[in-house]
GROMACS .gro file of N, CA, C and O in nm:
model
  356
    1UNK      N    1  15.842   5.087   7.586
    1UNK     CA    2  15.867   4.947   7.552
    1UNK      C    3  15.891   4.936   7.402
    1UNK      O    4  15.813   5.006   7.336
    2UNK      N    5  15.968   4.875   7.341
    2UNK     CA    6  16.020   4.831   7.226
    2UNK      C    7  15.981   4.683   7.138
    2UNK      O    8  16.054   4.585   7.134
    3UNK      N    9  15.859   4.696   7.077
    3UNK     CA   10  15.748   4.605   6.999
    3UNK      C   11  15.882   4.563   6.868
    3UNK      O   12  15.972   4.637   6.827
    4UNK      N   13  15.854   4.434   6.832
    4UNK     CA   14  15.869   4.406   6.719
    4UNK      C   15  15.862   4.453   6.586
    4UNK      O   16  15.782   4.544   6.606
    5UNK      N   17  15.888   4.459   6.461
    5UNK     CA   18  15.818   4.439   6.332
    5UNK      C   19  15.709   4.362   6.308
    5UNK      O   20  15.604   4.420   6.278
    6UNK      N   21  15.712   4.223   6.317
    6UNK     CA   22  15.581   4.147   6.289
    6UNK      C   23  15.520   4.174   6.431
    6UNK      O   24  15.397   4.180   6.423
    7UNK      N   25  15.556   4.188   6.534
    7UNK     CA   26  15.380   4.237   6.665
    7UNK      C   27  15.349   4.365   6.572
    7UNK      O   28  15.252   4.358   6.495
    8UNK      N   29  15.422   4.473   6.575
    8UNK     CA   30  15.359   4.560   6.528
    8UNK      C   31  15.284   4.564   6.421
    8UNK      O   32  15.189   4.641   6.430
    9UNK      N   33  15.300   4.479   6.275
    9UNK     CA   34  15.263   4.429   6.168
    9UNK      C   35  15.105   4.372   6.213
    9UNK      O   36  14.997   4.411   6.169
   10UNK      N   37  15.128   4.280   6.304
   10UNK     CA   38  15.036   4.208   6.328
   10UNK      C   39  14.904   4.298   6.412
   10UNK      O   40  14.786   4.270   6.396
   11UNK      N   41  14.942   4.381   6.479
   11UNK     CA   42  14.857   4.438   6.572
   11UNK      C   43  14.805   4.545   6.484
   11UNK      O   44  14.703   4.598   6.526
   12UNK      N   45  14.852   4.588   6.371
   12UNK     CA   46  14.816   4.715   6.272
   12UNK      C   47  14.687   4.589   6.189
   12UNK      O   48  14.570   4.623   6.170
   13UNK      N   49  14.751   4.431   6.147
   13UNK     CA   50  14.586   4.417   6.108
   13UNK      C   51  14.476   4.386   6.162
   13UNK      O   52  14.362   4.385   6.115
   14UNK      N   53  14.526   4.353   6.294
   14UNK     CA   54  14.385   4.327   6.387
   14UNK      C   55  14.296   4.434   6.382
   14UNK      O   56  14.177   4.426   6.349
   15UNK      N   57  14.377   4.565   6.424
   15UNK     CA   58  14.325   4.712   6.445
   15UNK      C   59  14.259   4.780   6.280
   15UNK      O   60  14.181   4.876   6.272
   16UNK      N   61  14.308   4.710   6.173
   16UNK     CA   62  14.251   4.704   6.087
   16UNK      C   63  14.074   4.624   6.033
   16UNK      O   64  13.999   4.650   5.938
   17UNK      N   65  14.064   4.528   6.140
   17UNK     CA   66  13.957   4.432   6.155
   17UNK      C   67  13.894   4.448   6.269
   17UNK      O   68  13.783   4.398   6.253
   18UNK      N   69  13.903   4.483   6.359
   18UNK     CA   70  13.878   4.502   6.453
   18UNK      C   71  13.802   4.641   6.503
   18UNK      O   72  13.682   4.643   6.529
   19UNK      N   73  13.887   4.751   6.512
   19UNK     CA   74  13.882   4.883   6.541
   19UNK      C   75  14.083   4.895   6.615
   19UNK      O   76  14.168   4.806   6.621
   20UNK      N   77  14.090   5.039   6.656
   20UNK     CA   78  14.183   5.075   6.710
   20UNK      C   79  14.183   5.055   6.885
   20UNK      O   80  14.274   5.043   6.967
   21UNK      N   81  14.048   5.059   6.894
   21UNK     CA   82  14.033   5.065   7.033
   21UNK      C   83  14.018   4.931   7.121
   21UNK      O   84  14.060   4.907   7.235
   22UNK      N   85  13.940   4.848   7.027
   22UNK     CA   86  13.969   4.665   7.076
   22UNK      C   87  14.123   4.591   7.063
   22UNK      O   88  14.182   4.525   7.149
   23UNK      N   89  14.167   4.628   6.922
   23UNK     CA   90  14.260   4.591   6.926
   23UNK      C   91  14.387   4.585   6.998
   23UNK      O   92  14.474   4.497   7.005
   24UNK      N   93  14.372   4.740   7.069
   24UNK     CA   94  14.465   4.761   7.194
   24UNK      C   95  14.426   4.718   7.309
   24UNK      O   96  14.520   4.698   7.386
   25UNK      N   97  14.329   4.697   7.349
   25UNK     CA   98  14.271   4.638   7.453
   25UNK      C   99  14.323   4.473   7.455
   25UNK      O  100  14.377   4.404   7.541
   26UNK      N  101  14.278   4.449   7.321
   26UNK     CA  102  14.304   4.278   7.320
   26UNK      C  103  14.483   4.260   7.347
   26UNK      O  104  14.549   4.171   7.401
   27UNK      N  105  14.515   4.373   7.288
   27UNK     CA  106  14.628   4.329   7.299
   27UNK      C  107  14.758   4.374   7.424
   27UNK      O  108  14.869   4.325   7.442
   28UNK      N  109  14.692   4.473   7.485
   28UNK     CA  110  14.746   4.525   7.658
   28UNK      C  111  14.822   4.618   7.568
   28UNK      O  112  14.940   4.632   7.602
   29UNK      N  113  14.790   4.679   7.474
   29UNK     CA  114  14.843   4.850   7.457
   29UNK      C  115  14.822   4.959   7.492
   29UNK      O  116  14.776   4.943   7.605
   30UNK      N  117  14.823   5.074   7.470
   30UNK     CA  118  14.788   5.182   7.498
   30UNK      C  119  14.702   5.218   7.357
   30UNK      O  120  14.692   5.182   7.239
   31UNK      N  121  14.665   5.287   7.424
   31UNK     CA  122  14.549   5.319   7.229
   31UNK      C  123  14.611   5.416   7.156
   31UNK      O  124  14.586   5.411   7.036
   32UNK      N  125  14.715   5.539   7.206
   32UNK     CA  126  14.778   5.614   7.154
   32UNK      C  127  14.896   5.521   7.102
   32UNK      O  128  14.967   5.584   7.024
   33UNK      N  129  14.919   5.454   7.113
   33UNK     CA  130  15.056   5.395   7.057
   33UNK      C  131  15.019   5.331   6.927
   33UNK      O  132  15.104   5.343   6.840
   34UNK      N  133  14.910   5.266   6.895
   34UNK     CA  134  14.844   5.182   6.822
   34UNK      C  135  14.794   5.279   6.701
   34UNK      O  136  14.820   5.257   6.583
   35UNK      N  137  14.716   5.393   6.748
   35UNK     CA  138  14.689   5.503   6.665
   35UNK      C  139  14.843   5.538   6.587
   35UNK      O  140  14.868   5.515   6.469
   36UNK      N  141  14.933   5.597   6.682
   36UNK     CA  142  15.042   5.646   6.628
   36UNK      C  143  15.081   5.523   6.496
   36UNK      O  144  15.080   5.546   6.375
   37UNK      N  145  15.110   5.406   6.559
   37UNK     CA  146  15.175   5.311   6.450
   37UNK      C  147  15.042   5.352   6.286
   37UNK      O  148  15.048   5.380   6.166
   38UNK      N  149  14.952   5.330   6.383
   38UNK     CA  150  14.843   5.399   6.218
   38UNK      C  151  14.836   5.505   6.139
   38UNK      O  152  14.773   5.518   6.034
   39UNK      N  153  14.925   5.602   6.211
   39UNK     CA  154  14.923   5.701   6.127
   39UNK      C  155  15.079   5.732   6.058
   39UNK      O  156  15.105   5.827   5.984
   40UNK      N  157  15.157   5.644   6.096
   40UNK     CA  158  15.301   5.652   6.024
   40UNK      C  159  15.293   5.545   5.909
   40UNK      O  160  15.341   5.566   5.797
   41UNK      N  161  15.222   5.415   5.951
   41UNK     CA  162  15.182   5.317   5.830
   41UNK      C  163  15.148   5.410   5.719
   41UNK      O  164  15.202   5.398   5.609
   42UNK      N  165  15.045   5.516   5.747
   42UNK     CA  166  14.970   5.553   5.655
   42UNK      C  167  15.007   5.705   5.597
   42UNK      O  168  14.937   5.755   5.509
   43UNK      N  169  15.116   5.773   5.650
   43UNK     CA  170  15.201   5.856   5.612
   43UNK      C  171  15.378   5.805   5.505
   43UNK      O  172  15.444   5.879   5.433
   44UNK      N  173  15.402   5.654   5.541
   44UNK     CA  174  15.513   5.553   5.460
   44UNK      C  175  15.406   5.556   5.348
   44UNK      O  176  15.383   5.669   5.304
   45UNK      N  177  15.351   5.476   5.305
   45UNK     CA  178  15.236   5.493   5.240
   45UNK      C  179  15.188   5.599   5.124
   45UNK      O  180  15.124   5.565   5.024
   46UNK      N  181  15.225   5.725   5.151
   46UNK     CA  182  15.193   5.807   5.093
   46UNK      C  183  15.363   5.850   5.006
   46UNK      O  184  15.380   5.920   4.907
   47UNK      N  185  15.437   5.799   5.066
   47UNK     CA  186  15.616   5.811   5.054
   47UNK      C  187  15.637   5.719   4.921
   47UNK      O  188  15.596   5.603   4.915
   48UNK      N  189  15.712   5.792   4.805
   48UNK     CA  190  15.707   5.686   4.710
   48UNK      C  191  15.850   5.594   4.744
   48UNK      O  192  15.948   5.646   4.797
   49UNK      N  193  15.846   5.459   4.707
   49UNK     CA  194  15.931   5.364   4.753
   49UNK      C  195  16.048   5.359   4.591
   49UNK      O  196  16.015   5.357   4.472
   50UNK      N  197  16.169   5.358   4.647
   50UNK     CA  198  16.283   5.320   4.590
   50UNK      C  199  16.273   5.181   4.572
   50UNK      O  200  16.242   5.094   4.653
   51UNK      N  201  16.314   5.171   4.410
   51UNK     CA  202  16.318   4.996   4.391
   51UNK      C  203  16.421   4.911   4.446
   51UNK      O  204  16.538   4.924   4.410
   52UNK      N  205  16.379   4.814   4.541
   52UNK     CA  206  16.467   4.742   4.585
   52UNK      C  207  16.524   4.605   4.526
   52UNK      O  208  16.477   4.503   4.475
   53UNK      N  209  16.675   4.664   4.567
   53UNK     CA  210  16.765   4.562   4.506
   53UNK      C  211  16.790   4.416   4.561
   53UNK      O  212  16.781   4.375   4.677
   54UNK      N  213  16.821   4.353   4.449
   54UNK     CA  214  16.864   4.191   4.515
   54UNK      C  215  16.911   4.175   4.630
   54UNK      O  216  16.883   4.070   4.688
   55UNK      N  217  17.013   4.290   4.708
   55UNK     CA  218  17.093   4.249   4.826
   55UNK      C  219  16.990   4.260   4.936
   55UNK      O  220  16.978   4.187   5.035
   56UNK      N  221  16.913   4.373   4.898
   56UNK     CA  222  16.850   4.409   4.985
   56UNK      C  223  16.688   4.350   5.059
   56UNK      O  224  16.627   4.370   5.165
   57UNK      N  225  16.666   4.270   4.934
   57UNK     CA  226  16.560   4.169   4.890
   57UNK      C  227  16.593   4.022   5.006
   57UNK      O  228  16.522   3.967   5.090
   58UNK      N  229  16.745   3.997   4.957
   58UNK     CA  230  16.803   3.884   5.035
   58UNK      C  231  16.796   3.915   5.168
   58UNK      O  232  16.740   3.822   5.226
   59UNK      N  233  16.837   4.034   5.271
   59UNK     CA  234  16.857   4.057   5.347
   59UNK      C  235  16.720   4.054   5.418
   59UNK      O  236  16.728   3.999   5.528
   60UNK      N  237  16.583   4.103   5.382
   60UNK     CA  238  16.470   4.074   5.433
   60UNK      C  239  16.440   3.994   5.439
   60UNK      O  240  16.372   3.969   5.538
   61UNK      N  241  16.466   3.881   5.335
   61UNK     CA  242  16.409   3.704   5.354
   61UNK      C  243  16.495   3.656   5.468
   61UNK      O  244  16.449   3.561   5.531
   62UNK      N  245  16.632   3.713   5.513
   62UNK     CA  246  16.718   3.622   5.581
   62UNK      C  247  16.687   3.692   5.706
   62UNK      O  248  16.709   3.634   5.813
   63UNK      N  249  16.637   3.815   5.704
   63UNK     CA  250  16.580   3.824   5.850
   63UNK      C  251  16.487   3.798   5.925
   63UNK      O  252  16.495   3.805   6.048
   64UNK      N  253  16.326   3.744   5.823
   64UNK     CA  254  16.216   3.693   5.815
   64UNK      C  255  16.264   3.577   5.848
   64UNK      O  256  16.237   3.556   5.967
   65UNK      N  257  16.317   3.500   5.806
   65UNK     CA  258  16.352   3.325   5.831
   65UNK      C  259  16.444   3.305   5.967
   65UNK      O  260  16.454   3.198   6.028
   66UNK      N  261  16.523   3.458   6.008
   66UNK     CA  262  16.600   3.392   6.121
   66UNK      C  263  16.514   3.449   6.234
   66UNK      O  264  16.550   3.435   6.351
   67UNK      N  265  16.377   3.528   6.194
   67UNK     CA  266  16.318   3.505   6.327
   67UNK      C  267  16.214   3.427   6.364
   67UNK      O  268  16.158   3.427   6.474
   68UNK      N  269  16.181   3.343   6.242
   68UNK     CA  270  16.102   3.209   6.211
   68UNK      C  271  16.170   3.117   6.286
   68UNK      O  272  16.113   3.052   6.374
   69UNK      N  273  16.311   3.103   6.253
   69UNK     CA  274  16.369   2.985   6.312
   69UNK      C  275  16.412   2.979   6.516
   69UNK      O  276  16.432   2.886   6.594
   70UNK      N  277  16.408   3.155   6.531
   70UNK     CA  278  16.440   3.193   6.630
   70UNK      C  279  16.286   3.175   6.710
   70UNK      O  280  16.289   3.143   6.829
   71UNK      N  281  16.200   3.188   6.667
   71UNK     CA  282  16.041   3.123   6.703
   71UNK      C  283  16.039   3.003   6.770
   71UNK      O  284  16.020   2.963   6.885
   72UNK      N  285  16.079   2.931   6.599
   72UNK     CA  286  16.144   2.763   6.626
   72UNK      C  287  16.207   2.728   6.733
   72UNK      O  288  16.149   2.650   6.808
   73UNK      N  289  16.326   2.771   6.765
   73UNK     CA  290  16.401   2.752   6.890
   73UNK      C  291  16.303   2.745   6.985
   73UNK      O  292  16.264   2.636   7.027
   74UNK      N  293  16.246   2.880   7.036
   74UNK     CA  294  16.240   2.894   7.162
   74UNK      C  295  16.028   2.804   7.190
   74UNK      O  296  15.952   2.821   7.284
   75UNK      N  297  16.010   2.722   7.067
   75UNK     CA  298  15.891   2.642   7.082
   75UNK      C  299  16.007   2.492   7.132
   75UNK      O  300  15.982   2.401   7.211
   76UNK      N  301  16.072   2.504   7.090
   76UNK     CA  302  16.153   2.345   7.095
   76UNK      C  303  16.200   2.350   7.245
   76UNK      O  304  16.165   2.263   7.325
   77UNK      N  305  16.275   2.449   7.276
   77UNK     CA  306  16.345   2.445   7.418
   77UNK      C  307  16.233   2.434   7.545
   77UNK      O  308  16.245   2.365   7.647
   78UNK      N  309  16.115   2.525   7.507
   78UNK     CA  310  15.965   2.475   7.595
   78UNK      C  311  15.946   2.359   7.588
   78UNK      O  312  15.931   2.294   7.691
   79UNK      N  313  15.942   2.304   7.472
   79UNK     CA  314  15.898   2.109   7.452
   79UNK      C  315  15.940   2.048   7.526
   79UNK      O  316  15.876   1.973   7.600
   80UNK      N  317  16.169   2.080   7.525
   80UNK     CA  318  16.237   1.989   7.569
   80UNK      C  319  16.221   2.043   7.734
   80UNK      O  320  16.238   1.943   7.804
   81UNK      N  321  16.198   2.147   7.809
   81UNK     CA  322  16.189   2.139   7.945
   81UNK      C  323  16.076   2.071   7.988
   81UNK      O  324  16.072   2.017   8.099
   82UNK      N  325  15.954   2.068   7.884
   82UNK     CA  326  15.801   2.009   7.936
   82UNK      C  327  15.882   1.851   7.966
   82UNK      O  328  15.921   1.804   8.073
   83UNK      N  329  15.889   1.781   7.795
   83UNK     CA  330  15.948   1.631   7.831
   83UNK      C  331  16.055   1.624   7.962
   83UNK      O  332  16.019   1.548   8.051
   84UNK      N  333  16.155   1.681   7.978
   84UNK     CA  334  16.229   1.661   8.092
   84UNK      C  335  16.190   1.680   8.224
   84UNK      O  336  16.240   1.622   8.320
   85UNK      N  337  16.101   1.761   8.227
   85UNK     CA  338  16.035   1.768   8.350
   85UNK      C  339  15.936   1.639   8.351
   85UNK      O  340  15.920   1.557   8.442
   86UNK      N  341  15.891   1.643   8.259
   86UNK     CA  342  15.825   1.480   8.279
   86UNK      C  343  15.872   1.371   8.313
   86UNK      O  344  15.800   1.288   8.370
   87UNK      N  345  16.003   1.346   8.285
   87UNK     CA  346  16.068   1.201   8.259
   87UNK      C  347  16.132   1.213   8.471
   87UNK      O  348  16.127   1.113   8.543
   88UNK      N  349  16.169   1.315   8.509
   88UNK     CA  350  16.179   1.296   8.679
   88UNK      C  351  16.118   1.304   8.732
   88UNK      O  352  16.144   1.327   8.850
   89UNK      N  353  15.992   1.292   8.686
   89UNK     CA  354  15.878   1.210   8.822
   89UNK      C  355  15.885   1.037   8.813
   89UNK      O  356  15.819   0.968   8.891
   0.00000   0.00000   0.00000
């Protein structure tokens, strides 16, 4: 199965607060998968980082915001089937 950036982001700080082994539990993973993401976090990590440029700077904010907005969408389109299903009774 094919996880996100921010699930994966997100599930690396639970497992950070948590343990490795709740955190996959809480979250219906496998515990080897969760480990693995922990030990490549923490092998990048050890990798020294190239300074990043303006384009490349832009390109992370505009992908951060279009899956904010893509969030957005799909909370709005739930709303509008809840109200519509409401209004034909």
């Amino acid at each position: 199965m094919k996880y996100s950036k921010d699930f994966k982001e997100e599930a690396l700080k639970l497992s950070d607060e948590v343990s490795v082994k709740k955190a996959a539990a809480q979250l219906g993973l496998p515990y080897y998968t969760l480990s693995d993401w922990r030990n490549k976090r923490k092998e990048e990590m050890k990798r020294p980082r190239l300074p990043e440029t303006e384009a490349e700077k832009r390109i992370r904010e505009l992908e951060k915001e279009n899956a904010e907005l893509k969030t957005a969408n799909e909370i709005l389109k739930d709303a509008l089937g809840f109200f519509a299903k409401d209004r034909k009774k």
